[in-house]
C-alpha atoms as one frame of an Amber mdcrd trajectory, in Angstrom:
protein
  -2.011   9.998 -15.873   0.901   7.590 -14.205   1.834   8.389 -10.210   5.178
   7.150  -9.109   7.265   8.697  -6.387  10.653   8.267  -8.227  10.604   4.472
  -7.661  13.084   2.580 -10.218  11.855  -0.748  -9.228   8.598   0.362 -11.488
  11.026   1.278 -14.773  10.833  -2.630 -16.108   7.023  -3.227 -14.855   3.902
  -3.119 -16.711   1.925  -1.360 -14.376   2.466   1.715 -12.274   2.255   2.479
  -8.653  -0.891   4.819  -8.925  -2.690   5.837 -11.990  -4.972   9.055 -11.623
  -8.072   9.554 -14.039 -10.162  12.543 -13.589 -10.621  12.942  -9.659  -9.897
   9.611  -8.874  -6.539   8.237  -7.609  -6.019   4.013  -8.398  -3.373   2.833
  -5.914  -1.791  -0.537  -7.206  -1.325  -3.439  -4.214   1.528  -2.541  -2.249
   3.452  -5.130  -0.082   6.187  -4.649   2.066   9.143  -5.476   0.144  12.546
  -3.676   0.794  14.974  -4.044  -1.972  18.302  -4.746  -1.013  20.562  -1.635
  -2.368  23.348  -4.121  -3.516  21.653  -7.378  -4.497  18.402  -6.041  -5.453
  16.666  -9.131  -3.311  13.508  -8.265  -2.066  13.058  -8.368   1.876  10.249
  -8.486   4.129   9.435  -8.433   7.943   8.155 -11.687   9.311   5.712  -9.670
  11.136   2.487  -8.253   9.657   2.266  -5.210  12.067   5.698  -4.182  10.488
   4.980  -5.201   7.071   1.655  -2.853   7.153   3.809  -0.183   8.556   5.951
  -0.403   5.518   2.972  -0.546   3.209   1.178   2.998   4.757   4.658   4.413
   4.556   4.617   3.643   0.618   1.334   5.235   0.437   2.038   7.905   1.945
   4.753   8.735  -0.613   2.332   7.936  -3.448  -0.367   9.910  -2.013   2.107
  13.050  -1.831   3.386  12.668  -5.563  -0.297  12.802  -6.520  -0.876  15.780
  -4.351  -3.264  13.820  -2.186  -3.489  13.092   1.721  -4.747  10.047   3.504
  -8.177  12.420   3.824  -8.620  11.565   0.116  -8.645   7.452   0.586 -12.169
   6.611   0.296 -11.688   2.768   0.046  -8.889   0.055   0.816  -8.635  -3.824
   0.524  -6.232  -5.779   2.732  -5.028  -9.123   1.246  -3.533 -11.392   4.071
  -1.993 -14.366   4.059  -2.270 -14.863   7.944  -4.607 -13.405  10.654  -2.034
 -13.750  13.184  -1.704 -10.357  14.701  -3.687  -9.217  12.185  -5.609  -6.864
  14.838  -2.545  -5.053  15.316  -2.606  -3.218  12.368  -5.829  -1.225  13.131
  -3.231   1.246  15.200  -0.999   1.538  11.809  -4.553   2.889  10.228  -5.274
   4.769  13.182  -2.026   6.944  12.687  -2.367   7.273   9.246  -5.941   8.226
   8.976  -6.822   9.831  12.465 -10.449   8.885  12.767 -11.653   9.490   9.475
 -11.479   5.906   8.125 -12.307   4.707   4.525 -14.364   2.085   3.525 -12.493
  -1.037   3.647 -12.693  -4.944   2.862 -10.205  -7.555   4.239  -9.657 -10.963
   1.948  -7.637 -14.014   3.402  -5.757 -15.547   0.468  -3.565 -18.488   0.349
  -0.159 -16.428  -0.915   0.715 -13.143  -2.420   3.060 -12.596  -5.701   6.339
 -11.799  -3.189   7.537 -14.952  -1.026   7.537 -13.642   2.223   4.541 -11.088
   1.856   1.846 -11.308   4.444  -0.241  -8.698   3.582  -0.879  -6.483   0.110
  -3.103  -3.492   0.103  -4.583  -1.513  -2.725  -6.489   1.836  -2.044  -8.647
   4.496  -4.044  -8.733   8.081  -3.239 -10.930  11.079  -4.627  -9.256  14.193
  -4.938 -11.379  17.277  -4.722  -8.714  19.614  -6.419
Protein backbone atom coordinates (compact mmCIF):
# COMPACT_ATOMS: atom_id res chain seq x y z
CA UNK A 1 0.00 0.00 0.00
CA UNK A 2 1.34 3.41 -1.00
CA UNK A 3 1.72 5.96 1.80
CA UNK A 4 1.59 9.63 0.82
CA UNK A 5 0.81 12.39 3.33
CA UNK A 6 -0.89 14.33 0.52
CA UNK A 7 2.20 15.65 -1.23
CA UNK A 8 1.17 16.64 -4.78
CA UNK A 9 4.83 16.53 -5.83
CA UNK A 10 4.57 12.74 -6.06
CA UNK A 11 1.58 12.78 -8.43
CA UNK A 12 3.88 12.79 -11.48
CA UNK A 13 6.60 10.53 -10.10
CA UNK A 14 6.98 6.78 -10.51
CA UNK A 15 7.64 6.09 -6.83
CA UNK A 16 5.93 6.80 -3.52
CA UNK A 17 7.12 8.58 -0.37
CA UNK A 18 6.64 5.23 1.40
CA UNK A 19 5.21 1.77 0.88
CA UNK A 20 3.66 -0.48 3.51
CA UNK A 21 3.91 -4.22 2.95
CA UNK A 22 2.48 -6.27 5.80
CA UNK A 23 3.85 -4.78 8.99
CA UNK A 24 6.85 -3.19 7.26
CA UNK A 25 7.08 0.43 6.13
CA UNK A 26 9.75 1.40 3.60
CA UNK A 27 10.36 5.16 3.43
CA UNK A 28 11.92 6.39 0.19
CA UNK A 29 15.04 8.51 0.38
CA UNK A 30 14.06 12.01 1.43
CA UNK A 31 16.11 15.13 0.87
CA UNK A 32 15.47 18.65 2.11
CA UNK A 33 14.05 20.06 -1.13
CA UNK A 34 11.39 22.68 -0.56
CA UNK A 35 9.39 23.66 -3.64
CA UNK A 36 8.72 27.34 -4.18
CA UNK A 37 4.90 27.62 -4.31
CA UNK A 38 4.98 30.05 -7.25
CA UNK A 39 7.75 28.69 -9.45
CA UNK A 40 7.96 25.08 -8.28
CA UNK A 41 11.75 25.50 -8.13
CA UNK A 42 13.41 23.35 -5.46
CA UNK A 43 15.47 25.18 -2.87
CA UNK A 44 17.81 23.96 -0.13
CA UNK A 45 19.50 25.38 2.92
CA UNK A 46 23.26 25.32 2.47
CA UNK A 47 23.73 23.70 5.91
CA UNK A 48 23.54 19.94 6.46
CA UNK A 49 22.03 20.44 9.92
CA UNK A 50 19.14 22.51 8.55
CA UNK A 51 18.63 20.02 5.72
CA UNK A 52 18.47 17.18 8.26
CA UNK A 53 15.77 19.02 10.23
CA UNK A 54 13.63 19.31 7.08
CA UNK A 55 14.10 15.61 6.30
CA UNK A 56 13.03 14.50 9.76
CA UNK A 57 9.93 16.68 9.56
CA UNK A 58 9.12 14.91 6.27
CA UNK A 59 9.65 11.56 8.02
CA UNK A 60 7.27 12.67 10.76
CA UNK A 61 4.55 13.41 8.19
CA UNK A 62 5.08 10.08 6.42
CA UNK A 63 5.09 8.09 9.66
CA UNK A 64 1.91 9.80 10.86
CA UNK A 65 0.21 9.10 7.51
CA UNK A 66 1.07 5.42 8.03
CA UNK A 67 -0.21 5.42 11.61
CA UNK A 68 3.35 5.04 12.88
CA UNK A 69 5.90 6.99 14.90
CA UNK A 70 9.67 7.27 15.26
CA UNK A 71 9.49 4.45 17.83
CA UNK A 72 8.65 2.12 14.92
CA UNK A 73 11.75 3.02 12.87
CA UNK A 74 14.31 0.21 12.97
CA UNK A 75 16.83 1.37 10.37
CA UNK A 76 18.03 4.49 8.56
CA UNK A 77 20.64 5.12 5.89
CA UNK A 78 22.22 8.57 5.52
CA UNK A 79 23.73 9.45 2.14
CA UNK A 80 25.94 12.54 2.56
CA UNK A 81 27.99 14.60 0.13
CA UNK A 82 30.01 16.28 2.89
CA UNK A 83 31.10 15.53 6.42
CA UNK A 84 31.26 19.24 7.27
CA UNK A 85 28.98 19.74 10.31
CA UNK A 86 27.64 16.17 9.91
CA UNK A 87 28.20 15.42 13.62
CA UNK A 88 25.64 18.13 14.45
CA UNK A 89 22.92 16.04 12.81
CA UNK A 90 23.08 13.66 15.79
CA UNK A 91 21.13 16.25 17.80
CA UNK A 92 18.29 16.09 15.28
CA UNK A 93 18.23 12.30 15.65
CA UNK A 94 18.08 12.65 19.44
CA UNK A 95 15.19 15.09 19.14
CA UNK A 96 13.09 12.63 17.13
CA UNK A 97 14.25 9.25 18.45
CA UNK A 98 14.91 10.12 22.10
CA UNK A 99 17.20 7.41 23.43
CA UNK A 100 15.76 4.56 21.36
CA UNK A 101 17.89 4.77 18.23
CA UNK A 102 17.46 2.61 15.12
CA UNK A 103 20.28 0.81 13.37
CA UNK A 104 21.94 3.26 10.99
CA UNK A 105 24.42 3.36 8.14
CA UNK A 106 26.21 6.42 6.76
CA UNK A 107 27.45 6.53 3.18
CA UNK A 108 29.56 9.29 1.64
CA UNK A 109 28.58 9.90 -1.98
CA UNK A 110 29.90 12.21 -4.70
CA UNK A 111 26.50 13.81 -5.30
CA UNK A 112 22.76 13.35 -4.89
CA UNK A 113 19.99 13.62 -7.47
CA UNK A 114 18.88 17.17 -6.60
CA UNK A 115 21.54 19.86 -6.95
CA UNK A 116 22.06 21.46 -3.55
CA UNK A 117 21.16 18.37 -1.53
CA UNK A 118 23.86 17.59 1.04
CA UNK A 119 22.05 14.68 2.68
CA UNK A 120 19.35 12.16 1.79
CA UNK A 121 17.96 9.65 4.27
CA UNK A 122 15.80 6.56 3.84
CA UNK A 123 14.25 4.47 6.59
CA UNK A 124 12.51 1.22 7.43
CA UNK A 125 9.89 0.85 10.16
CA UNK A 126 8.14 -2.19 11.58
CA UNK A 127 4.55 -1.61 12.61
CA UNK A 128 3.24 -3.85 15.36
CA UNK A 129 -0.34 -2.80 14.75
